[in-house]
mmCIF file of C-alpha atoms in Angstrom:
data_model
loop_
_atom_site.group_PDB
_atom_site.id
_atom_site.type_symbol
_atom_site.label_atom_id
_atom_site.label_comp_id
_atom_site.label_asym_id
_atom_site.label_seq_id
_atom_site.Cartn_x
_atom_site.Cartn_y
_atom_site.Cartn_z
ATOM 1 C CA MET S 1 -28.504 17.311 -11.572
ATOM 2 C CA GLN S 2 -29.498 16.593 -7.983
ATOM 3 C CA LYS S 3 -28.788 18.860 -5.050
ATOM 4 C CA ILE S 4 -26.950 16.832 -2.442
ATOM 5 C CA VAL S 5 -26.123 17.970 1.090
ATOM 6 C CA VAL S 6 -23.475 16.014 3.006
ATOM 7 C CA ILE S 7 -23.452 16.805 6.716
ATOM 8 C CA GLY S 8 -20.078 16.268 8.401
ATOM 9 C CA GLY S 9 -16.621 16.797 6.924
ATOM 10 C CA GLY S 10 -14.762 13.832 8.372
ATOM 11 C CA ALA S 11 -13.289 10.886 6.482
ATOM 12 C CA ALA S 12 -16.686 9.553 5.367
ATOM 13 C CA GLY S 13 -18.185 12.958 4.581
ATOM 14 C CA LEU S 14 -15.258 14.200 2.487
ATOM 15 C CA LEU S 15 -15.096 11.065 0.351
ATOM 16 C CA CYS S 16 -18.886 10.862 0.030
ATOM 17 C CA ALA S 17 -19.097 14.486 -1.090
ATOM 18 C CA ALA S 18 -16.236 14.238 -3.596
ATOM 19 C CA ARG S 19 -17.531 11.003 -5.075
ATOM 20 C CA SER S 20 -21.088 12.295 -5.286
ATOM 21 C CA SER S 21 -19.924 15.436 -7.070
ATOM 22 C CA LYS S 22 -17.842 13.316 -9.464
ATOM 23 C CA ASN S 23 -21.055 11.439 -10.204
ATOM 24 C CA GLY S 24 -22.555 14.659 -11.563
ATOM 25 C CA ASN S 25 -24.422 16.063 -8.576
ATOM 26 C CA ASP S 26 -24.476 19.574 -7.121
ATOM 27 C CA VAL S 27 -22.908 18.885 -3.718
ATOM 28 C CA THR S 28 -22.665 21.023 -0.598
ATOM 29 C CA LEU S 29 -20.623 19.760 2.352
ATOM 30 C CA ILE S 30 -21.445 21.297 5.718
ATOM 31 C CA GLU S 31 -18.771 21.064 8.442
ATOM 32 C CA LYS S 32 -19.025 22.850 11.782
ATOM 33 C CA MET S 33 -15.298 22.997 12.565
ATOM 34 C CA ASP S 34 -12.933 25.583 11.088
ATOM 35 C CA ARG S 35 -11.097 22.799 9.322
ATOM 36 C CA PRO S 36 -12.523 19.503 8.028
ATOM 37 C CA ALA S 37 -11.366 16.079 9.265
ATOM 38 C CA ARG S 38 -9.969 17.214 12.610
ATOM 39 C CA LYS S 39 -10.326 13.700 14.013
ATOM 40 C CA LEU S 40 -8.533 12.206 11.018
ATOM 41 C CA MET S 41 -5.579 14.448 11.879
ATOM 42 C CA ILE S 42 -4.991 12.625 15.168
ATOM 43 C CA THR S 43 -5.594 9.021 14.084
ATOM 44 C CA GLY S 44 -2.650 6.638 14.237
ATOM 45 C CA LYS S 45 -0.896 9.010 16.672
ATOM 46 C CA GLY S 46 -0.875 11.702 14.006
ATOM 47 C CA ARG S 47 0.302 9.346 11.261
ATOM 48 C CA CYS S 48 -3.170 8.260 10.025
ATOM 49 C CA ASN S 49 -3.649 4.516 9.636
ATOM 50 C CA VAL S 50 -5.762 4.907 6.470
ATOM 51 C CA THR S 51 -6.742 1.250 6.063
ATOM 52 C CA ASN S 52 -5.575 -2.306 6.589
ATOM 53 C CA ALA S 53 -4.058 -4.273 3.707
ATOM 54 C CA CYS S 54 -6.546 -7.071 4.312
ATOM 55 C CA PHE S 55 -7.561 -8.123 0.823
ATOM 56 C CA ASP S 56 -9.834 -11.055 1.645
ATOM 57 C CA LEU S 57 -13.468 -10.110 2.214
ATOM 58 C CA ASP S 58 -14.094 -12.719 4.905
ATOM 59 C CA ASP S 59 -10.946 -11.655 6.775
ATOM 60 C CA LEU S 60 -12.076 -8.053 6.566
ATOM 61 C CA ILE S 61 -15.524 -8.924 7.914
ATOM 62 C CA SER S 62 -13.939 -10.936 10.747
ATOM 63 C CA ASN S 63 -12.305 -7.743 12.060
ATOM 64 C CA VAL S 64 -15.703 -6.130 12.658
ATOM 65 C CA PRO S 65 -17.202 -7.336 15.959
ATOM 66 C CA THR S 66 -20.353 -5.179 15.737
ATOM 67 C CA ASN S 67 -22.896 -5.915 12.967
ATOM 68 C CA PRO S 68 -20.309 -7.260 10.507
ATOM 69 C CA ARG S 69 -22.756 -8.684 7.945
ATOM 70 C CA PHE S 70 -24.282 -5.242 7.453
ATOM 71 C CA LEU S 71 -21.011 -4.188 5.791
ATOM 72 C CA TYR S 72 -20.833 -7.041 3.286
ATOM 73 C CA SER S 73 -22.066 -4.967 0.313
ATOM 74 C CA ALA S 74 -20.087 -1.867 1.284
ATOM 75 C CA PHE S 75 -16.835 -3.818 1.622
ATOM 76 C CA SER S 76 -17.495 -5.857 -1.542
ATOM 77 C CA ASN S 77 -17.984 -2.627 -3.458
ATOM 78 C CA PHE S 78 -14.907 -0.798 -2.088
ATOM 79 C CA MET S 79 -12.109 -2.888 -0.585
ATOM 80 C CA PRO S 80 -8.877 -1.787 1.133
ATOM 81 C CA TYR S 81 -6.972 -2.077 -2.161
ATOM 82 C CA ASP S 82 -9.457 0.426 -3.616
ATOM 83 C CA THR S 83 -8.733 2.794 -0.732
ATOM 84 C CA MET S 84 -5.002 2.407 -1.295
ATOM 85 C CA ALA S 85 -5.356 3.012 -5.036
ATOM 86 C CA LEU S 86 -7.458 6.117 -4.369
ATOM 87 C CA PHE S 87 -4.883 7.740 -2.101
ATOM 88 C CA GLU S 88 -2.029 6.870 -4.441
ATOM 89 C CA GLU S 89 -4.023 8.589 -7.222
ATOM 90 C CA LEU S 90 -4.561 11.588 -4.949
ATOM 91 C CA GLY S 91 -0.797 11.928 -4.536
ATOM 92 C CA VAL S 92 -0.364 10.238 -1.148
ATOM 93 C CA PRO S 93 2.169 7.376 -1.438
ATOM 94 C CA LEU S 94 1.474 4.619 1.090
ATOM 95 C CA LYS S 95 3.412 1.950 2.969
ATOM 96 C CA ILE S 96 2.379 -1.233 4.764
ATOM 97 C CA GLU S 97 3.636 -1.840 8.295
ATOM 98 C CA ARG S 98 3.302 -4.584 10.903
ATOM 99 C CA GLY S 99 -0.207 -6.007 11.177
ATOM 100 C CA ASN S 100 -0.919 -4.880 7.575
ATOM 101 C CA ARG S 101 -1.497 -1.336 8.817
ATOM 102 C CA VAL S 102 -1.333 1.157 5.960
ATOM 103 C CA PHE S 103 0.179 4.625 6.518
ATOM 104 C CA PRO S 104 1.266 7.503 4.295
ATOM 105 C CA VAL S 105 4.983 7.243 3.513
ATOM 106 C CA SER S 106 5.368 10.723 5.001
ATOM 107 C CA ASP S 107 3.913 9.547 8.361
ATOM 108 C CA LYS S 108 1.801 12.712 8.307
ATOM 109 C CA ALA S 109 -1.971 12.526 8.757
ATOM 110 C CA VAL S 110 -2.232 16.043 7.353
ATOM 111 C CA ASP S 111 -1.282 14.692 3.915
ATOM 112 C CA VAL S 112 -4.327 12.402 3.957
ATOM 113 C CA VAL S 113 -6.607 15.200 5.136
ATOM 114 C CA ASP S 114 -5.290 17.680 2.552
ATOM 115 C CA ALA S 115 -5.715 15.088 -0.214
ATOM 116 C CA LEU S 116 -9.383 14.499 0.675
ATOM 117 C CA VAL S 117 -10.134 18.221 0.984
ATOM 118 C CA GLU S 118 -8.481 18.914 -2.384
ATOM 119 C CA TYR S 119 -10.367 15.990 -3.902
ATOM 120 C CA CYS S 120 -13.599 17.670 -2.782
ATOM 121 C CA LYS S 121 -12.632 21.081 -4.085
ATOM 122 C CA ASN S 122 -11.358 19.721 -7.411
ATOM 123 C CA SER S 123 -14.599 17.769 -7.806
ATOM 124 C CA GLY S 124 -16.644 20.953 -7.419
ATOM 125 C CA VAL S 125 -17.924 20.445 -3.855
ATOM 126 C CA ARG S 126 -18.949 23.593 -1.975
ATOM 127 C CA ILE S 127 -17.700 23.436 1.614
ATOM 128 C CA ILE S 128 -19.700 25.530 4.092
ATOM 129 C CA LYS S 129 -18.743 26.117 7.732
ATOM 130 C CA GLY S 130 -21.848 25.734 9.837
ATOM 131 C CA THR S 131 -23.804 23.555 12.230
ATOM 132 C CA VAL S 132 -26.954 21.827 11.013
ATOM 133 C CA LYS S 133 -29.617 22.092 13.728
ATOM 134 C CA ALA S 134 -32.702 20.655 12.014
ATOM 135 C CA PHE S 135 -34.278 19.237 8.892
ATOM 136 C CA GLU S 136 -37.098 20.844 6.939
ATOM 137 C CA TYR S 137 -39.224 17.722 6.683
ATOM 138 C CA GLU S 138 -42.472 17.256 4.786
ATOM 139 C CA ASN S 139 -44.332 14.334 3.222
ATOM 140 C CA GLY S 140 -41.745 11.861 4.414
ATOM 141 C CA ARG S 141 -38.850 13.676 2.753
ATOM 142 C CA ILE S 142 -36.169 16.157 3.761
ATOM 143 C CA SER S 143 -36.433 19.283 1.622
ATOM 144 C CA ALA S 144 -33.757 21.384 3.300
ATOM 145 C CA VAL S 145 -31.286 21.476 6.190
ATOM 146 C CA ILE S 146 -31.516 24.379 8.625
ATOM 147 C CA LEU S 147 -28.312 25.813 10.075
ATOM 148 C CA GLU S 148 -27.648 27.364 13.464
ATOM 149 C CA ASP S 149 -27.824 30.863 11.988
ATOM 150 C CA LYS S 150 -31.365 30.049 10.691
ATOM 151 C CA SER S 151 -30.187 29.912 7.072
ATOM 152 C CA LYS S 152 -31.150 26.852 5.093
ATOM 153 C CA VAL S 153 -29.760 24.774 2.241
ATOM 154 C CA CYS S 154 -32.288 23.076 -0.009
ATOM 155 C CA CYS S 155 -31.598 19.529 -1.089
ATOM 156 C CA ASP S 156 -32.908 16.586 -3.044
ATOM 157 C CA LYS S 157 -30.945 14.122 -0.936
ATOM 158 C CA THR S 158 -28.963 14.272 2.297
ATOM 159 C CA ALA S 159 -26.144 12.172 3.749
ATOM 160 C CA LEU S 160 -25.472 12.134 7.484
ATOM 161 C CA CYS S 161 -21.728 11.595 8.041
ATOM 162 C CA THR S 162 -21.328 13.267 11.423
ATOM 163 C CA GLY S 163 -19.418 10.532 13.248
ATOM 164 C CA GLY S 164 -19.931 9.507 16.866
ATOM 165 C CA VAL S 165 -19.105 11.126 20.196
ATOM 166 C CA SER S 166 -15.464 10.152 20.725
ATOM 167 C CA TYR S 167 -12.875 12.955 20.720
ATOM 168 C CA PRO S 168 -15.547 15.700 20.958
ATOM 169 C CA LEU S 169 -12.951 18.476 20.623
ATOM 170 C CA THR S 170 -12.587 17.402 16.986
ATOM 171 C CA GLY S 171 -16.291 18.036 16.381
ATOM 172 C CA SER S 172 -17.720 14.576 17.093
ATOM 173 C CA THR S 173 -20.439 15.573 19.547
ATOM 174 C CA GLY S 174 -23.355 13.384 18.505
ATOM 175 C CA ASP S 175 -25.211 16.000 16.429
ATOM 176 C CA GLY S 176 -26.122 13.415 13.805
ATOM 177 C CA TYR S 177 -27.923 11.227 16.322
ATOM 178 C CA VAL S 178 -30.248 14.121 17.207
ATOM 179 C CA LEU S 179 -30.959 14.845 13.532
ATOM 180 C CA ALA S 180 -31.654 11.168 12.770
ATOM 181 C CA LYS S 181 -33.964 10.829 15.765
ATOM 182 C CA SER S 182 -35.913 13.894 14.614
ATOM 183 C CA VAL S 183 -37.060 11.971 11.530
ATOM 184 C CA GLY S 184 -37.843 8.731 13.348
ATOM 185 C CA HIS S 185 -34.564 6.821 13.446
ATOM 186 C CA THR S 186 -33.466 4.748 16.428
ATOM 187 C CA VAL S 187 -30.040 5.221 17.992
ATOM 188 C CA THR S 188 -28.655 2.191 19.844
ATOM 189 C CA GLU S 189 -26.859 2.578 23.169
ATOM 190 C CA ILE S 190 -23.753 4.714 22.729
ATOM 191 C CA LYS S 191 -20.630 3.283 24.369
ATOM 192 C CA PRO S 192 -16.900 3.824 23.971
ATOM 193 C CA SER S 193 -15.003 1.333 21.822
ATOM 194 C CA LEU S 194 -11.304 0.960 21.204
ATOM 195 C CA VAL S 195 -10.894 2.573 24.598
ATOM 196 C CA PRO S 196 -8.493 2.081 27.531
ATOM 197 C CA LEU S 197 -9.828 -0.020 30.415
ATOM 198 C CA VAL S 198 -10.020 0.709 34.131
ATOM 199 C CA CYS S 199 -8.599 -1.984 36.428
ATOM 200 C CA PRO S 200 -9.121 -1.875 40.217
ATOM 201 C CA ASN S 201 -6.281 -4.232 41.183
ATOM 202 C CA HIS S 202 -4.135 -2.846 44.011
ATOM 203 C CA PHE S 203 -0.883 -3.364 42.081
ATOM 204 C CA ILE S 204 -1.886 -1.362 38.973
ATOM 205 C CA PRO S 205 -0.389 1.998 40.146
ATOM 206 C CA ARG S 206 2.965 0.267 40.678
ATOM 207 C CA LEU S 207 3.030 -0.752 36.999
ATOM 208 C CA GLN S 208 2.185 2.687 35.569
ATOM 209 C CA GLY S 209 4.202 3.368 32.417
ATOM 210 C CA LEU S 210 5.246 -0.261 31.864
ATOM 211 C CA SER S 211 5.010 -1.120 28.170
ATOM 212 C CA LEU S 212 4.893 -4.786 27.186
ATOM 213 C CA LYS S 213 5.656 -6.120 23.706
ATOM 214 C CA ASN S 214 5.087 -9.574 22.222
ATOM 215 C CA ILE S 215 2.574 -10.558 24.859
ATOM 216 C CA SER S 216 -0.729 -12.384 24.480
ATOM 217 C CA VAL S 217 -3.970 -11.239 26.114
ATOM 218 C CA THR S 218 -7.171 -13.204 26.638
ATOM 219 C CA LEU S 219 -10.416 -11.491 27.606
ATOM 220 C CA PHE S 220 -12.833 -13.445 29.794
ATOM 221 C CA GLU S 221 -16.518 -12.681 30.336
ATOM 222 C CA ASP S 222 -17.773 -14.500 33.449
ATOM 223 C CA ASP S 223 -14.826 -16.919 33.045
ATOM 224 C CA ARG S 224 -15.717 -17.627 29.399
ATOM 225 C CA GLN S 225 -13.001 -16.737 26.880
ATOM 226 C CA ILE S 226 -14.351 -14.255 24.322
ATOM 227 C CA PHE S 227 -11.248 -12.694 22.757
ATOM 228 C CA ASN S 228 -7.544 -13.336 22.300
ATOM 229 C CA ASP S 229 -4.842 -11.225 20.673
ATOM 230 C CA PHE S 230 -1.057 -10.870 20.452
ATOM 231 C CA GLY S 231 0.907 -7.626 20.425
ATOM 232 C CA GLU S 232 1.596 -4.618 22.634
ATOM 233 C CA MET S 233 0.005 -3.019 25.689
ATOM 234 C CA ILE S 234 0.809 -0.518 28.409
ATOM 235 C CA PHE S 235 -0.106 -0.120 32.086
ATOM 236 C CA THR S 236 -1.436 3.281 33.132
ATOM 237 C CA HIS S 237 -2.340 4.886 36.458
ATOM 238 C CA TYR S 238 -5.960 3.758 35.990
ATOM 239 C CA GLY S 239 -5.522 0.387 34.273
ATOM 240 C CA VAL S 240 -4.425 -0.820 30.844
ATOM 241 C CA SER S 241 -4.211 0.530 27.299
ATOM 242 C CA GLY S 242 -2.399 -0.124 24.022
ATOM 243 C CA PRO S 243 -3.383 -1.889 20.763
ATOM 244 C CA VAL S 244 -4.395 -5.321 22.128
ATOM 245 C CA ILE S 245 -6.352 -3.730 24.981
ATOM 246 C CA LEU S 246 -8.210 -1.371 22.645
ATOM 247 C CA SER S 247 -9.260 -4.318 20.477
ATOM 248 C CA ALA S 248 -10.340 -6.276 23.558
ATOM 249 C CA SER S 249 -12.505 -3.341 24.687
ATOM 250 C CA SER S 250 -14.720 -3.669 21.620
ATOM 251 C CA HIS S 251 -15.862 -7.091 22.911
ATOM 252 C CA ILE S 252 -17.043 -5.798 26.274
ATOM 253 C CA LYS S 253 -20.764 -5.336 25.753
ATOM 254 C CA ASN S 254 -22.315 -5.552 29.204
ATOM 255 C CA MET S 255 -20.015 -4.058 31.814
ATOM 256 C CA ARG S 256 -22.838 -3.563 34.321
ATOM 257 C CA GLN S 257 -24.029 -7.163 34.504
ATOM 258 C CA LYS S 258 -21.010 -9.243 33.473
ATOM 259 C CA LYS S 259 -17.634 -9.750 35.113
ATOM 260 C CA TYR S 260 -14.608 -9.167 32.865
ATOM 261 C CA ARG S 261 -10.937 -9.922 33.342
ATOM 262 C CA ILE S 262 -7.869 -9.925 31.147
ATOM 263 C CA SER S 263 -5.265 -12.643 31.384
ATOM 264 C CA ILE S 264 -1.819 -11.587 30.140
ATOM 265 C CA ASP S 265 0.632 -14.236 28.973
ATOM 266 C CA LEU S 266 3.976 -12.554 29.585
ATOM 267 C CA LYS S 267 5.864 -15.315 27.731
ATOM 268 C CA PRO S 268 3.583 -16.608 24.938
ATOM 269 C CA ALA S 269 6.515 -18.131 23.016
ATOM 270 C CA LEU S 270 7.185 -20.562 25.873
ATOM 271 C CA ASP S 271 4.704 -23.190 27.062
ATOM 272 C CA GLU S 272 4.564 -23.995 30.776
ATOM 273 C CA VAL S 273 6.985 -26.936 30.496
ATOM 274 C CA VAL S 274 9.630 -24.922 28.622
ATOM 275 C CA LEU S 275 9.169 -21.912 30.904
ATOM 276 C CA ASP S 276 9.604 -24.136 33.966
ATOM 277 C CA LYS S 277 12.884 -25.481 32.547
ATOM 278 C CA ARG S 278 14.011 -21.923 31.885
ATOM 279 C CA LEU S 279 13.289 -20.972 35.496
ATOM 280 C CA GLN S 280 15.132 -24.052 36.782
ATOM 281 C CA ARG S 281 18.164 -23.070 34.710
ATOM 282 C CA ASP S 282 18.076 -19.454 35.913
ATOM 283 C CA PHE S 283 17.614 -20.519 39.524
ATOM 284 C CA SER S 284 20.500 -22.978 39.213
ATOM 285 C CA GLU S 285 22.808 -20.220 37.953
ATOM 286 C CA LEU S 286 21.656 -17.822 40.691
ATOM 287 C CA SER S 287 21.187 -20.327 43.507
ATOM 288 C CA ASN S 288 22.395 -17.997 46.289
ATOM 289 C CA LYS S 289 20.484 -14.943 45.072
ATOM 290 C CA ASP S 290 17.364 -13.606 46.771
ATOM 291 C CA PHE S 291 14.197 -14.423 44.807
ATOM 292 C CA ILE S 292 13.562 -10.700 44.124
ATOM 293 C CA ASN S 293 16.901 -10.533 42.257
ATOM 294 C CA SER S 294 16.493 -13.714 40.213
ATOM 295 C CA LEU S 295 14.033 -12.700 37.489
ATOM 296 C CA ASN S 296 15.888 -9.871 35.741
ATOM 297 C CA LYS S 297 16.746 -11.977 32.674
ATOM 298 C CA LEU S 298 13.150 -13.141 32.275
ATOM 299 C CA LEU S 299 10.889 -10.177 33.028
ATOM 300 C CA PRO S 300 10.862 -6.359 32.792
ATOM 301 C CA LYS S 301 12.297 -4.805 35.945
ATOM 302 C CA LYS S 302 9.112 -2.902 36.840
ATOM 303 C CA ILE S 303 6.855 -5.955 36.970
ATOM 304 C CA ILE S 304 9.191 -8.136 39.071
ATOM 305 C CA PRO S 305 8.145 -6.794 42.529
ATOM 306 C CA VAL S 306 4.485 -7.327 41.597
ATOM 307 C CA ILE S 307 5.145 -10.861 40.336
ATOM 308 C CA VAL S 308 7.052 -11.623 43.537
ATOM 309 C CA LEU S 309 4.198 -10.241 45.653
ATOM 310 C CA LEU S 310 1.494 -12.195 43.795
ATOM 311 C CA SER S 311 3.532 -15.405 43.787
ATOM 312 C CA GLY S 312 3.342 -15.638 47.569
ATOM 313 C CA ILE S 313 7.069 -16.449 47.685
ATOM 314 C CA SER S 314 9.142 -14.355 50.090
ATOM 315 C CA ALA S 315 11.172 -11.728 48.241
ATOM 316 C CA SER S 316 14.239 -12.510 50.376
ATOM 317 C CA VAL S 317 14.178 -16.300 50.154
ATOM 318 C CA LYS S 318 17.186 -17.823 48.362
ATOM 319 C CA VAL S 319 16.145 -19.304 45.025
ATOM 320 C CA ASN S 320 17.681 -22.669 45.944
ATOM 321 C CA GLN S 321 15.035 -22.898 48.699
ATOM 322 C CA ILE S 322 12.045 -22.362 46.372
ATOM 323 C CA THR S 323 9.961 -25.517 46.227
ATOM 324 C CA ARG S 324 8.755 -27.253 43.075
ATOM 325 C CA ASP S 325 5.138 -26.309 43.836
ATOM 326 C CA GLU S 326 6.115 -22.663 44.373
ATOM 327 C CA ARG S 327 7.999 -22.669 41.073
ATOM 328 C CA HIS S 328 5.005 -24.153 39.257
ATOM 329 C CA LYS S 329 2.751 -21.482 40.763
ATOM 330 C CA LEU S 330 5.214 -18.846 39.502
ATOM 331 C CA VAL S 331 5.071 -20.353 36.002
ATOM 332 C CA ARG S 332 1.268 -20.170 35.996
ATOM 333 C CA LEU S 333 1.407 -16.547 37.181
ATOM 334 C CA ILE S 334 3.769 -15.544 34.377
ATOM 335 C CA LYS S 335 1.606 -17.357 31.819
ATOM 336 C CA SER S 336 -1.608 -15.918 33.229
ATOM 337 C CA PHE S 337 -1.123 -12.521 34.858
ATOM 338 C CA ASN S 338 -4.703 -11.475 35.605
ATOM 339 C CA VAL S 339 -6.145 -7.986 35.816
ATOM 340 C CA ASP S 340 -9.800 -7.297 36.566
ATOM 341 C CA VAL S 341 -11.764 -4.868 34.397
ATOM 342 C CA SER S 342 -14.163 -2.552 36.222
ATOM 343 C CA GLY S 343 -14.959 0.005 33.549
ATOM 344 C CA PHE S 344 -14.146 1.935 30.404
ATOM 345 C CA ARG S 345 -12.283 5.206 30.369
ATOM 346 C CA PRO S 346 -14.626 8.063 29.324
ATOM 347 C CA VAL S 347 -16.059 7.962 25.800
ATOM 348 C CA GLU S 348 -14.135 11.182 25.132
ATOM 349 C CA GLU S 349 -10.953 9.084 25.258
ATOM 350 C CA ALA S 350 -12.270 6.376 22.939
ATOM 351 C CA ILE S 351 -10.909 6.081 19.416
ATOM 352 C CA ILE S 352 -14.383 5.289 18.124
ATOM 353 C CA THR S 353 -17.984 5.068 19.286
ATOM 354 C CA SER S 354 -19.854 1.794 19.571
ATOM 355 C CA GLY S 355 -23.537 2.213 18.848
ATOM 356 C CA GLY S 356 -25.335 4.564 16.492
ATOM 357 C CA ILE S 357 -28.083 4.456 13.892
ATOM 358 C CA ASN S 358 -29.755 1.055 14.062
ATOM 359 C CA THR S 359 -28.528 -0.991 11.078
ATOM 360 C CA LYS S 360 -32.019 -2.515 10.685
ATOM 361 C CA GLU S 361 -33.192 0.932 9.587
ATOM 362 C CA ILE S 362 -30.600 1.282 6.799
ATOM 363 C CA ASN S 363 -30.482 -0.574 3.486
ATOM 364 C CA PRO S 364 -27.034 -2.241 3.540
ATOM 365 C CA LYS S 365 -26.868 -2.328 -0.264
ATOM 366 C CA THR S 366 -27.320 1.446 -0.659
ATOM 367 C CA MET S 367 -26.832 3.100 2.786
ATOM 368 C CA GLN S 368 -30.294 4.603 2.259
ATOM 369 C CA SER S 369 -32.643 5.117 5.185
ATOM 370 C CA LYS S 370 -35.586 2.726 5.239
ATOM 371 C CA LEU S 371 -37.656 5.427 6.963
ATOM 372 C CA VAL S 372 -36.826 8.555 4.947
ATOM 373 C CA ASP S 373 -36.281 7.831 1.277
ATOM 374 C CA ASN S 374 -33.888 10.724 0.559
ATOM 375 C CA LEU S 375 -31.707 10.298 3.659
ATOM 376 C CA TYR S 376 -28.452 8.301 3.612
ATOM 377 C CA PHE S 377 -25.740 7.438 6.126
ATOM 378 C CA ALA S 378 -21.997 6.769 6.083
ATOM 379 C CA GLY S 379 -19.239 6.245 8.607
ATOM 380 C CA GLU S 380 -19.161 6.071 12.381
ATOM 381 C CA ILE S 381 -22.713 7.368 12.853
ATOM 382 C CA ILE S 382 -23.895 3.850 11.920
ATOM 383 C CA ASP S 383 -23.909 1.122 14.584
ATOM 384 C CA VAL S 384 -20.810 -0.667 13.271
ATOM 385 C CA ASP S 385 -17.293 -0.678 14.678
ATOM 386 C CA ALA S 386 -14.115 -2.658 14.142
ATOM 387 C CA TYR S 387 -10.763 -3.456 15.688
ATOM 388 C CA THR S 388 -7.835 -1.083 15.679
ATOM 389 C CA GLY S 389 -5.507 -1.288 12.678
ATOM 390 C CA GLY S 390 -7.195 0.798 9.965
ATOM 391 C CA PHE S 391 -10.461 -1.146 9.822
ATOM 392 C CA ASN S 392 -12.666 1.679 11.102
ATOM 393 C CA LEU S 393 -11.423 4.098 8.466
ATOM 394 C CA GLN S 394 -12.069 1.410 5.863
ATOM 395 C CA ILE S 395 -15.672 1.264 7.121
ATOM 396 C CA ALA S 396 -15.875 5.034 6.694
ATOM 397 C CA PHE S 397 -14.538 4.915 3.134
ATOM 398 C CA SER S 398 -16.544 1.861 2.014
ATOM 399 C CA THR S 399 -19.867 3.171 3.354
ATOM 400 C CA ALA S 400 -19.115 6.644 1.937
ATOM 401 C CA VAL S 401 -18.561 5.301 -1.575
ATOM 402 C CA LEU S 402 -21.676 3.105 -1.450
ATOM 403 C CA CYS S 403 -23.679 6.040 -0.121
ATOM 404 C CA ALA S 404 -22.385 8.430 -2.817
ATOM 405 C CA ASP S 405 -22.954 5.992 -5.653
ATOM 406 C CA ASN S 406 -26.562 5.390 -4.630
ATOM 407 C CA MET S 407 -27.682 8.956 -3.911
#
């Protein structure tokens, strides 16, 4: 029987510890917060999007923009249907919603957390509250972990599952990066991912609180299209947020040197020709109305003054006086409403962290360190991240299982 220490009691750590104990090991899980999986409690707006019902391996990989091939073995070994089966077995009935997002039927993240904690306890895992400050390291191996109170826990193998630096109040404060560096590992640049974006455009404050559904967004890097998505977004006092914006943020890799903008198609179901005919019909019906009062059937009320301003057409002109060229310009504006991107919101507001332990230093088939033969990794601490929709938790679960089964 091996002595295993799992550091970090989040999604990856809990499953890794339980699975490792089930495999016949003596497992100790060390978590610094009073309660494990604090971050899991707030995912999916408190509902916990446990995975995505994406059952094709290539489709799953395609939802990981950062180091996707590294996850091939982990995903192959433990797919979303395995995650769903696990939680059903643990007494958490699941449901599939739009975008194949998987949630507990109860809509309560606490049910997922409680199930994982009970799984650990029922598997014989010892859960200790404490903060690991250092490794006892000799002859290329970790022999013990040293806690803040100077006590130590001896181990044959160790798994670092400490997460990233997003939502630090939940315990994700980058401790694992420091521990990994202390034994020679490289940590890539840490950036926010799945994070709201800051937009400097003068009209942004006027749109604060406007939520848009069924829109299409295209992200451009130096005028080259790099991402497109369909769904929902919201304007805030600082810029833009919402599901499609969070996914777009994971493609922004070089904010300092590149120029980024987002083009919003407010009417993706209509091409420019059809939209132009729609406008002609509306204008014909409202021929004596002022332009500012002619778009209520087509666009949300809050965005109309901004559209009017950007169109260059006088707000008070009668619609029957709008020229063909002006109408065509209006069509292009509605189909391509551009906002510039000047920055990310702070990493503390990010759903996940981009960056982490360099994947070149981890064996993708085992999650074992290539530098320290009894050190393993799982979850967000690794330099992999995915789109919103349950994919990041699937990374946590897949890497945790592979890690546990190879320790």
